[in-house]
Short mmCIF file of C-alpha atoms and ligand atoms in Angstrom, two decimals:
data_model
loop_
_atom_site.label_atom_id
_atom_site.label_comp_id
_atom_site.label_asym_id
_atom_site.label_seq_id
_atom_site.Cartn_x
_atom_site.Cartn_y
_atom_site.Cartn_z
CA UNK F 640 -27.18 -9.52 -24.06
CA UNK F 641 -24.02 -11.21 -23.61
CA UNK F 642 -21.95 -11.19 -20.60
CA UNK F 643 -17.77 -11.90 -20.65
CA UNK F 644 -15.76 -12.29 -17.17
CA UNK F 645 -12.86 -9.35 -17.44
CA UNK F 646 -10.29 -8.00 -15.88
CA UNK F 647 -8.17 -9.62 -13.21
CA UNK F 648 -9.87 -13.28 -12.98
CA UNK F 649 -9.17 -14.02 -16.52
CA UNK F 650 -5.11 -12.65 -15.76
CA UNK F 651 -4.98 -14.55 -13.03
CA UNK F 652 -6.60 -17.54 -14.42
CA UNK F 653 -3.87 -17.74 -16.76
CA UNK F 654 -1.34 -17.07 -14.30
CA UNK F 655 -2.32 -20.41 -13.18
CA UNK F 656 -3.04 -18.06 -9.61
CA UNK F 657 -6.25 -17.83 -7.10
CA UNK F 658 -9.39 -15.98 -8.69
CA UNK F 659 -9.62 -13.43 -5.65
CA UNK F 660 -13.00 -11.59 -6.49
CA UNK F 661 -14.80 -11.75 -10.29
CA UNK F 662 -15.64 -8.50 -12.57
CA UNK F 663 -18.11 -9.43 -15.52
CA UNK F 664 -19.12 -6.76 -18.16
CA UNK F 665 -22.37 -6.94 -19.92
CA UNK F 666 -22.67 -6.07 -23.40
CA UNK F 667 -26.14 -5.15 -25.21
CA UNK F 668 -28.30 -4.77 -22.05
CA UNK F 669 -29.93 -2.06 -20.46
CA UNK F 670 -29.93 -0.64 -16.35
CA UNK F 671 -33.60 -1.31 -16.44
CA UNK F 672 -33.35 -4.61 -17.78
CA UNK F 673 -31.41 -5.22 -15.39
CA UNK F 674 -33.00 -3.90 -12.90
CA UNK F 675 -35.65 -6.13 -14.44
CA UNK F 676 -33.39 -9.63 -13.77
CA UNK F 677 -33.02 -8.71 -9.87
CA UNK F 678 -29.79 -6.66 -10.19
CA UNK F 679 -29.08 -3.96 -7.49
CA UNK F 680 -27.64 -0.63 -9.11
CA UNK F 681 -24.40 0.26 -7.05
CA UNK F 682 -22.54 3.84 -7.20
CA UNK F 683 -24.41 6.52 -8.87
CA UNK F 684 -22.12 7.78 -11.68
CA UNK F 685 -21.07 4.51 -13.34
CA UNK F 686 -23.81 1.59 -14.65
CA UNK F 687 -22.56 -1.34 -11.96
CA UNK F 688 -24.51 -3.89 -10.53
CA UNK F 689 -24.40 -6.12 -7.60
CA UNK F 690 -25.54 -10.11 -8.96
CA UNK F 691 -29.05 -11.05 -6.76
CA UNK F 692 -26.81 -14.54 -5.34
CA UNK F 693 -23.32 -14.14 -5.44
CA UNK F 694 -23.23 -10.46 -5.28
CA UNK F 695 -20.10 -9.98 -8.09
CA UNK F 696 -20.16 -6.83 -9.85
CA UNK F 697 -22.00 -6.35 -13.65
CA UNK F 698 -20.78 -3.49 -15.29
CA UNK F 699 -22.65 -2.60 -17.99
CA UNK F 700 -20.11 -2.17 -21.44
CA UNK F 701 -19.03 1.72 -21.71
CA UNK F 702 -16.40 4.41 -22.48
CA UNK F 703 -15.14 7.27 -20.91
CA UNK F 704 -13.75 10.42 -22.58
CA UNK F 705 -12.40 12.71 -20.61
CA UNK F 706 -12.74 16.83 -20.57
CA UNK F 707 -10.54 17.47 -17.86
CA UNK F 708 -7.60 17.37 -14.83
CA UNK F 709 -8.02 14.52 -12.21
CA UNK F 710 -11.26 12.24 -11.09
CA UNK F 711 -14.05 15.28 -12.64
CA UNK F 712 -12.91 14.98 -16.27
CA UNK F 713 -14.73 12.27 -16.92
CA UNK F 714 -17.80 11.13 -18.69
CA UNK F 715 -18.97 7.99 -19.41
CA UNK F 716 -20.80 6.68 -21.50
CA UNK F 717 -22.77 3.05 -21.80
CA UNK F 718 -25.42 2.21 -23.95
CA UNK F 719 -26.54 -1.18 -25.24
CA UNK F 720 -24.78 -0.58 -28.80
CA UNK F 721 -21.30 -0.03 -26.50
CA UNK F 722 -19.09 -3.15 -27.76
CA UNK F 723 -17.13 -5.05 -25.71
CA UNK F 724 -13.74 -3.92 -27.91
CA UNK F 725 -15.05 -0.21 -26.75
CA UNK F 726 -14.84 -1.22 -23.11
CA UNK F 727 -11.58 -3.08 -22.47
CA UNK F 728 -9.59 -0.52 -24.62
CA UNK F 729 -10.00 1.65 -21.89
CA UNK F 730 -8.42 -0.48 -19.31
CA UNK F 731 -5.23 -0.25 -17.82
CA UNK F 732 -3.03 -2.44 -19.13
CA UNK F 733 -2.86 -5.68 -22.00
CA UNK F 734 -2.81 -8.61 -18.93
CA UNK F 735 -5.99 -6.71 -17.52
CA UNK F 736 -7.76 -6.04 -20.33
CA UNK F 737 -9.01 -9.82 -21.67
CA UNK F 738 -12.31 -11.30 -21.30
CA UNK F 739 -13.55 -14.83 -21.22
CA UNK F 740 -17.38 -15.57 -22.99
CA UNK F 741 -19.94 -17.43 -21.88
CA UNK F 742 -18.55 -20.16 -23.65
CA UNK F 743 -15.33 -19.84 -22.32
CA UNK F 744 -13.14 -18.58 -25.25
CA UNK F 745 -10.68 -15.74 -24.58
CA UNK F 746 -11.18 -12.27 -26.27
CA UNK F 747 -7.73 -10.82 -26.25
CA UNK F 748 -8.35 -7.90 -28.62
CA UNK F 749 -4.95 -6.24 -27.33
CA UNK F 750 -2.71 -9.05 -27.15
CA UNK F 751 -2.48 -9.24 -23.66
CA UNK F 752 -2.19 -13.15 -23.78
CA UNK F 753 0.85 -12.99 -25.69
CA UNK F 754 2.03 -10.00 -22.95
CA UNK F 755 1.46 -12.36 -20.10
CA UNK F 756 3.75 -15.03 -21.76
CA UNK F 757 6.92 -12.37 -22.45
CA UNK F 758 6.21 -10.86 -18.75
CA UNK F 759 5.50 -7.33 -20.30
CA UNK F 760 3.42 -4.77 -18.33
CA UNK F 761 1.83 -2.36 -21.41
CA UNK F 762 -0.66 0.26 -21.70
CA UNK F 763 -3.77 -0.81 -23.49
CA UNK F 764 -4.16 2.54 -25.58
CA UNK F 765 -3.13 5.91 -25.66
CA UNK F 766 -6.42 6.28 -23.42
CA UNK F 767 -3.54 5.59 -20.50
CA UNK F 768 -2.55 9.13 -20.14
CA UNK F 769 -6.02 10.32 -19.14
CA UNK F 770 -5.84 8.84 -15.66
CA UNK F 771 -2.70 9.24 -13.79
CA UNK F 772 -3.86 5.97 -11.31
CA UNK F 773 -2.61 3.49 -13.96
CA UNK F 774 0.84 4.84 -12.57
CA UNK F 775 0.40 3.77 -9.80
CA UNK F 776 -1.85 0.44 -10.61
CA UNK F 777 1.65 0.13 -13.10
CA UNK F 778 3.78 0.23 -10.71
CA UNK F 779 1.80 -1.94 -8.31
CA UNK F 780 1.34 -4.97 -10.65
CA UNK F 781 5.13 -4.45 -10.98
CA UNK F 782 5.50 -5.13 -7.58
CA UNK F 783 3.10 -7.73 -7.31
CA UNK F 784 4.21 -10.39 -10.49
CA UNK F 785 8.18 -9.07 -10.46
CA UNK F 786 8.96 -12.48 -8.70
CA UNK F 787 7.23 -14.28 -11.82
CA UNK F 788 9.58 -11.72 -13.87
CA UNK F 789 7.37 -9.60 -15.37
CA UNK F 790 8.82 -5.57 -16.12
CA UNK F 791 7.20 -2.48 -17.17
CA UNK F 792 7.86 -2.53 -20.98
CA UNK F 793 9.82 0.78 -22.18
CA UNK F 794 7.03 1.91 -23.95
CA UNK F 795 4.77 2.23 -21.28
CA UNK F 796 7.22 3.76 -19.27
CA UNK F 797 7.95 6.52 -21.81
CA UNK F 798 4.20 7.11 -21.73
CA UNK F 799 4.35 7.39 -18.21
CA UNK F 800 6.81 9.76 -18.03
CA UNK F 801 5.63 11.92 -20.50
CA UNK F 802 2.37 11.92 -18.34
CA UNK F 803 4.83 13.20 -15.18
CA UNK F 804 6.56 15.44 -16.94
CA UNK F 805 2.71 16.94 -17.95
CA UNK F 806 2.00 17.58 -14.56
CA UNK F 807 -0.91 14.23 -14.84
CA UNK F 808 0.53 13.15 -11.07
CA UNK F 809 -0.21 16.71 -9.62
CA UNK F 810 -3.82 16.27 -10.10
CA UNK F 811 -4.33 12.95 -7.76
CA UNK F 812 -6.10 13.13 -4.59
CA UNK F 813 -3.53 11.97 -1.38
CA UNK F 814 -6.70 9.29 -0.84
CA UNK F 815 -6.41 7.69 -3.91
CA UNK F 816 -2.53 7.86 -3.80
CA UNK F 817 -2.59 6.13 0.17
CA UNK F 818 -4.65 3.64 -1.11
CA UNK F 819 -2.18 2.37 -4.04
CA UNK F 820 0.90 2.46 -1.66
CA UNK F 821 -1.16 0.97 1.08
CA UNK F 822 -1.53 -2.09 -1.13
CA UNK F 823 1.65 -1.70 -2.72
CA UNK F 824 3.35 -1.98 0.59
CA UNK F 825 1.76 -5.64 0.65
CA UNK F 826 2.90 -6.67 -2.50
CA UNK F 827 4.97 -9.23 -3.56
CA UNK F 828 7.89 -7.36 -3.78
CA UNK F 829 7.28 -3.61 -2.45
CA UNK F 830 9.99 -1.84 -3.25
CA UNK F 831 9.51 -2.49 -7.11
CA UNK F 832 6.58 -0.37 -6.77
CA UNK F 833 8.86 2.60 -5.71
CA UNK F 834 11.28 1.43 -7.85
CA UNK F 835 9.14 2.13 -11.26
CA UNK F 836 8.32 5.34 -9.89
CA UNK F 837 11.49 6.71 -9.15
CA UNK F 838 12.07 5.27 -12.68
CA UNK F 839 9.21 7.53 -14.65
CA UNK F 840 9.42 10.66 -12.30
CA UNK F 841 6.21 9.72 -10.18
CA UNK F 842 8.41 10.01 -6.82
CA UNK F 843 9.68 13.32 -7.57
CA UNK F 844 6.39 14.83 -6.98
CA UNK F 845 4.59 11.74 -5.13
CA UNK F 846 7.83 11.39 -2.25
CA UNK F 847 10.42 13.56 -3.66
CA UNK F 848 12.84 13.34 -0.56
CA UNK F 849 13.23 9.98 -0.86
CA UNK F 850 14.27 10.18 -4.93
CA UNK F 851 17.95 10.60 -3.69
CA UNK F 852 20.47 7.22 -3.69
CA UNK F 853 21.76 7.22 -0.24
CA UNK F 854 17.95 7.45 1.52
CA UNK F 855 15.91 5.47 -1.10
CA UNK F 856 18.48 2.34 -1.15
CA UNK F 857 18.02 2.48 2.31
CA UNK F 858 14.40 2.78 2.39
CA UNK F 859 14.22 -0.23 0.06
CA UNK F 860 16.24 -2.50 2.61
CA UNK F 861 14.66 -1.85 5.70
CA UNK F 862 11.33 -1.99 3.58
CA UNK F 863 12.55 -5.38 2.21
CA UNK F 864 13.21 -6.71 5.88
CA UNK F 865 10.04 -5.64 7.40
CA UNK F 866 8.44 -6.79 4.41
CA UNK F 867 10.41 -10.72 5.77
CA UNK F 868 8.54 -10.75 9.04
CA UNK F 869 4.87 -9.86 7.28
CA UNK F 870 4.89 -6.77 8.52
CA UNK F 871 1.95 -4.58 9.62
CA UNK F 872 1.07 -1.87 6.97
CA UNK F 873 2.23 0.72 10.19
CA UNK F 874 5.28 -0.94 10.29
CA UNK F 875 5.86 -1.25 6.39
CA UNK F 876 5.25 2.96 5.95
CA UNK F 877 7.61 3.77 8.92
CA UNK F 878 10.31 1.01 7.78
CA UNK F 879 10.08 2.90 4.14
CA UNK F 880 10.13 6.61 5.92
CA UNK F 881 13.18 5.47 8.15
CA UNK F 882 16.02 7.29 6.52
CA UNK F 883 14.21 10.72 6.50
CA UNK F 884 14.83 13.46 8.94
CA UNK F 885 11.97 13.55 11.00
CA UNK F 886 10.37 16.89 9.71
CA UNK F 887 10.69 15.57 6.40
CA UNK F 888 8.76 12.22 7.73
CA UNK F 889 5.92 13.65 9.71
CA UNK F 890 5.23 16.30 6.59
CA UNK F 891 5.09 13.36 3.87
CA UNK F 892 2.90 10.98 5.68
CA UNK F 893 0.63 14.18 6.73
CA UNK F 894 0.22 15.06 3.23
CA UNK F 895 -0.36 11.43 1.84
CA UNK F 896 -3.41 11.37 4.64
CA UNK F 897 -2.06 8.03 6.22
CA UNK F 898 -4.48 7.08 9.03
CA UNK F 899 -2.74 8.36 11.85
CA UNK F 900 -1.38 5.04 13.61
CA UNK F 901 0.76 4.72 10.47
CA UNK F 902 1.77 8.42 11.02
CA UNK F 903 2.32 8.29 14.50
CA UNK F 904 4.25 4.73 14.16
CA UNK F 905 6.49 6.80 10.97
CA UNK F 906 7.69 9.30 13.76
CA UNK F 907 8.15 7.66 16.46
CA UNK F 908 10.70 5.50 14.56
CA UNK F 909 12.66 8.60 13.30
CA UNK F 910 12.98 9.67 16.08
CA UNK F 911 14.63 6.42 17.80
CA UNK F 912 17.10 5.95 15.23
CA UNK F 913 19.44 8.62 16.30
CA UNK F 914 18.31 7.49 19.75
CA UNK F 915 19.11 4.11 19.25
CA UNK F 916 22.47 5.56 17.53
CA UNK F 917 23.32 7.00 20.71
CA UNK F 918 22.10 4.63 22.94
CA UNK F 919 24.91 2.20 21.00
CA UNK F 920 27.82 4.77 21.41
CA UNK F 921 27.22 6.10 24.55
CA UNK F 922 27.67 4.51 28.31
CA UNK F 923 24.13 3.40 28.85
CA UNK F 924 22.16 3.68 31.92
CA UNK F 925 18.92 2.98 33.22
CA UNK F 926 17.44 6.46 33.18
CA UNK F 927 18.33 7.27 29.78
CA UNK F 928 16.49 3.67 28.44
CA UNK F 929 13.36 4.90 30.98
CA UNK F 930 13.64 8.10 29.28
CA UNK F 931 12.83 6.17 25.99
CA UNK F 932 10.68 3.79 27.71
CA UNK F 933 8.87 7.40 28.59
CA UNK F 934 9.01 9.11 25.05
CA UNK F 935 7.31 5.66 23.16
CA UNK F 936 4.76 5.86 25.78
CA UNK F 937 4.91 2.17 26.20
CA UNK F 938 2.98 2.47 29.29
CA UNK F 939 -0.06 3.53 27.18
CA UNK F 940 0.41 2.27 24.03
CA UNK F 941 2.21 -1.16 24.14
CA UNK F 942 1.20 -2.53 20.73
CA UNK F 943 2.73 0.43 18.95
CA UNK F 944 6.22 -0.29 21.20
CA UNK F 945 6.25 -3.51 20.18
CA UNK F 946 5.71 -2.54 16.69
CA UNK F 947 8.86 -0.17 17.25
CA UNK F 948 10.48 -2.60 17.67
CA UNK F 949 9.68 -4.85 15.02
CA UNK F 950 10.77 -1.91 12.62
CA UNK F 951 14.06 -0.34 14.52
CA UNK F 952 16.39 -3.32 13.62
CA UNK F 953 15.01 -3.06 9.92
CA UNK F 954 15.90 1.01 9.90
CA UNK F 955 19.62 0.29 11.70
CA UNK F 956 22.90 -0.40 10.62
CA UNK F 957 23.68 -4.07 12.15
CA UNK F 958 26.09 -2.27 14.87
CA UNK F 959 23.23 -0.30 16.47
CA UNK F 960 20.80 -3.18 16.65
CA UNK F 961 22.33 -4.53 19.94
CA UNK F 962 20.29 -0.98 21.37
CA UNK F 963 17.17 -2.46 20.50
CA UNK F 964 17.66 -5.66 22.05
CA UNK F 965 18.05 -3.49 25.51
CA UNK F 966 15.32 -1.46 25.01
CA UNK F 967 13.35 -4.35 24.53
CA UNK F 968 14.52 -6.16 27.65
CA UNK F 969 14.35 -2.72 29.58
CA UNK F 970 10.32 -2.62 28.19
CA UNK F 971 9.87 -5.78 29.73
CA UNK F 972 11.20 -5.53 33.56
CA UNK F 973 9.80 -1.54 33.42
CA UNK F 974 6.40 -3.18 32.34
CA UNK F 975 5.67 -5.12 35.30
CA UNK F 976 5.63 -2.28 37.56
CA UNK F 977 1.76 -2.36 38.87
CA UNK F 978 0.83 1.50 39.63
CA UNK F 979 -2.36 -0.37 41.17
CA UNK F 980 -0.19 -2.24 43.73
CA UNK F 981 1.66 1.05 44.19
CA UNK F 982 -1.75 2.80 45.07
CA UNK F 983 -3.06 0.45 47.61
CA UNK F 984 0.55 0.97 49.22
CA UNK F 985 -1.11 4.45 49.85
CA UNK F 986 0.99 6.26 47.11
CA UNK F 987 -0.73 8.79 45.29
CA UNK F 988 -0.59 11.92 43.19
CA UNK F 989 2.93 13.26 42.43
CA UNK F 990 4.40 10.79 45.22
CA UNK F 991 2.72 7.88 42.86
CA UNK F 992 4.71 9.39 40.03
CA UNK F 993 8.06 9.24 41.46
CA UNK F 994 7.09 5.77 42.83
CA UNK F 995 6.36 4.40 39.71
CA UNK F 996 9.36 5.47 38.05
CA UNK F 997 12.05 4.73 41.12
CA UNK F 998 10.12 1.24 40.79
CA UNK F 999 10.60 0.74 36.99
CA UNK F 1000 14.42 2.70 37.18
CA UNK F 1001 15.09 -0.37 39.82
CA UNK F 1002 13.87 -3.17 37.67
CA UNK F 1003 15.96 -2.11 34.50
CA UNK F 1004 18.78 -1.66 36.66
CA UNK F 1005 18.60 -4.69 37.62
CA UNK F 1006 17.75 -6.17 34.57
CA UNK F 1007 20.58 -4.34 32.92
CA UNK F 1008 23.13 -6.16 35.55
CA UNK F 1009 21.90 -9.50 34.49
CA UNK F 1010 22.63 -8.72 31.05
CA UNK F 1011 25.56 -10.82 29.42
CA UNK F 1012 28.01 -7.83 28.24
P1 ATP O 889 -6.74 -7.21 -8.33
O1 ATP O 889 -6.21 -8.60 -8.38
O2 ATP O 889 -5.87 -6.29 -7.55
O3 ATP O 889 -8.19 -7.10 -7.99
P2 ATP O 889 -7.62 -6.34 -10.92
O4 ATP O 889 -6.91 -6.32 -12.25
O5 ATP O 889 -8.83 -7.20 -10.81
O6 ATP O 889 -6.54 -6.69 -9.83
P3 ATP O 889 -9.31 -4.17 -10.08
O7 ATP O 889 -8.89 -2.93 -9.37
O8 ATP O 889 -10.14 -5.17 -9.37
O9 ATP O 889 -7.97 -4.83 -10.61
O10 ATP O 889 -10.02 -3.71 -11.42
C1 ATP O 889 -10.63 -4.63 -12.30
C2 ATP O 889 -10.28 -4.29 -13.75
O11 ATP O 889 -10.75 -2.97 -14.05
C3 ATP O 889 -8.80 -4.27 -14.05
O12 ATP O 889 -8.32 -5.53 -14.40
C4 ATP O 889 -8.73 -3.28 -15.21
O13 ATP O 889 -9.09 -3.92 -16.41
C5 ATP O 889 -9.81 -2.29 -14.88
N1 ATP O 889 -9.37 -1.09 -14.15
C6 ATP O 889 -9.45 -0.85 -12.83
N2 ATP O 889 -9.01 0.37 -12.51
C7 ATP O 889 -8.63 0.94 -13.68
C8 ATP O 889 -8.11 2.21 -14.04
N3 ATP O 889 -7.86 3.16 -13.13
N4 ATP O 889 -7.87 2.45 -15.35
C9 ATP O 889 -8.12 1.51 -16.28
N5 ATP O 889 -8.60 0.31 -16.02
C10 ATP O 889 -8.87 0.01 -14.72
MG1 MG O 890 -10.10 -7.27 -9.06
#
């Protein structure tokens, strides 16, 4: 049996860039025997194992053909006569699909060497179209090595949108599609990701309300800004879902199954734009900041205010940013109203209510006349 290091440590090895975790494929070996060598099988369907010491995953060689729509339509098969050409021509893409021997020397049936030098992203095979992920993997290695200039090469994207236009995207599960933008939102340059697919279709049917110019250039920016001050992925989804009406937010991150911080973070932040909007135009006063104080809950949930507003000045125009800047100082004087103290004052029930507030009103009024105009 022979064993060659694939995938993404030999790419990145090239790229000069950290080896994050190592995949190794195994070519001319059987599950038992290695079962036999101390391997642990992992995941039923496919023939992985886990490495008895440093626990890095052996794949044994195989191929997959695929019968039908989505994740069921495939079969795979591995058998010790599977070569190693068979295996890595179902990959993704050229830069992913290289191996390194035992003695070190690259196998690069595909040319993905000579890919990696001209900065192209391209499908392996025509094996591409059976699994609409490798859009989204596409589009995510866009966003991660754009900065070292690499670009989706036109033939790939013509593939991909051929696979769009052939319904491929309808079939993904919102699990596997949250977990691509999820790390997509922490790439090195996010919005590329959305970029490519707006570019082959994907958005139309992944995100389709924010295909349109006027909100997806402004998704992109306050994306790009949160995405400056290593932002949380919470703050990253609601920064990208900014410009949306807020029916049109709260459906979208429903149906993409985002954990429900990031949902909850998405619409409070719609919400507060217009707020903020008005907040900017309008003669401010203490109850109507409360009010807002109120509506974020900050009482309860002061990590999520403060991640408001990390992502309101990223969603505003730079006119309505001053807002923020009062709301924040109006969090802070409301905060340090102590219901406890309030209680061993002998306030309670509905009288402890209207004591709390009159007590938090007072401090941002007075906070409010110690602000500079
Ligand atoms: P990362 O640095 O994000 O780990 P990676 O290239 O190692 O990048 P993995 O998701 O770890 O990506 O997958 C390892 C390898 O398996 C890839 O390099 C690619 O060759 C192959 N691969 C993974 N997912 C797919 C897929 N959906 N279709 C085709 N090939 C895939
Ligand atoms: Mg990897």
């Amino acid at each position: 049996m022979q064993t060659y290091l694939v995938g993404g440590a030999v790419r990145d090895e090239l790229l000069g860039l950290d080896v994050k975790d190592r995949d190794w494929v195994v070519v001319g070996a059987t599950p038992k025997e290695m079962l036999d060598r101390g391997f642990k099988q992992v995941g039923a369907d496919f023939p992985v194992f886990l490495h008895p010491e440093t626990r890095e995953e052996y794949a044994l060689a195989r191929t997959e053909r695929k019968h039908g729509h989505g994740y069921h339509g495939f079969s795979v098969y591995s058998a010790p006569d599977v070569t190693l050409e068979e295996d890595l021509i179902r990959r993704d893409l050229t830069i992913n699909a290289m191996a390194r021997d035992e003695q070190g020397e690259l196998v690069d049936p595909f040319h993905g060497q000579r890919d990696l030098v001209n900065r192209k992203l391209r499908h392996v095979s025509e094996a591409f179209t059976e699994d609409p992920l490798r859009i989204l993997r596409t589009a995510r290695f866009a966003a991660r090595f754009q900065p070292m200039g690499f670009e989706v090469c036109e033939e790939t994207m013509a593939l991909m949108r051929a696979m769009v236009a052939d319904g491929e995207v309808d079939h993904l599960v919102p699990e596997r599609v949250w977990q691509e933008i999820q790390r997509a939102l922490h790439e090195r340059e996010p919005g590329t990701f959305f970029e490519v697919l707006r570019d082959c279709k994907a958005l139309d049917v992944l995100a389709p309300e924010l295909v349109p110019e006027s909100p997806f250039s402004a998704a992109l920016a306050a994306l790009r800004c949160i995405h400056r001050q290593q932002g949380s992925t919470e703050e990253r989804l609601a920064a990208l879902m900014s410009p949306l009406p807020e029916d049109a937010c709260n459906a979208r991150t429903k149906a993409l199954k985002a954990p429900n911080d990031c949902q909850n973070l998405a619409r409070l932040t719609v919400v507060f734009i217009p707020a903020m909007k008005s907040l900017a135009s309008n003669q401010l006063t203490g109850e109507s900041l409360l009010a807002l104080l109120d509506a974020a809950d900050l009482w309860r949930r002061p990590e999520r205010f403060s991640a408001l507003i990390r992502v309101l000045p990223c969603s505003l125009p730079e006119t309505d940013r001053t807002a923020v800047t009062l709301l924040e100082r109006a969090a802070s004087a409301a905060s340090g109203v102590s219901p406890k103290t309030l209680m061993e004052h002998g306030f309670k029930g509905k009288a402890l209510g209207e004591a709390i507030h009159a007590e938090r009103l007072k401090r941002i009024n007075r906070a409010l006349s110690q602000t500079p105009s």
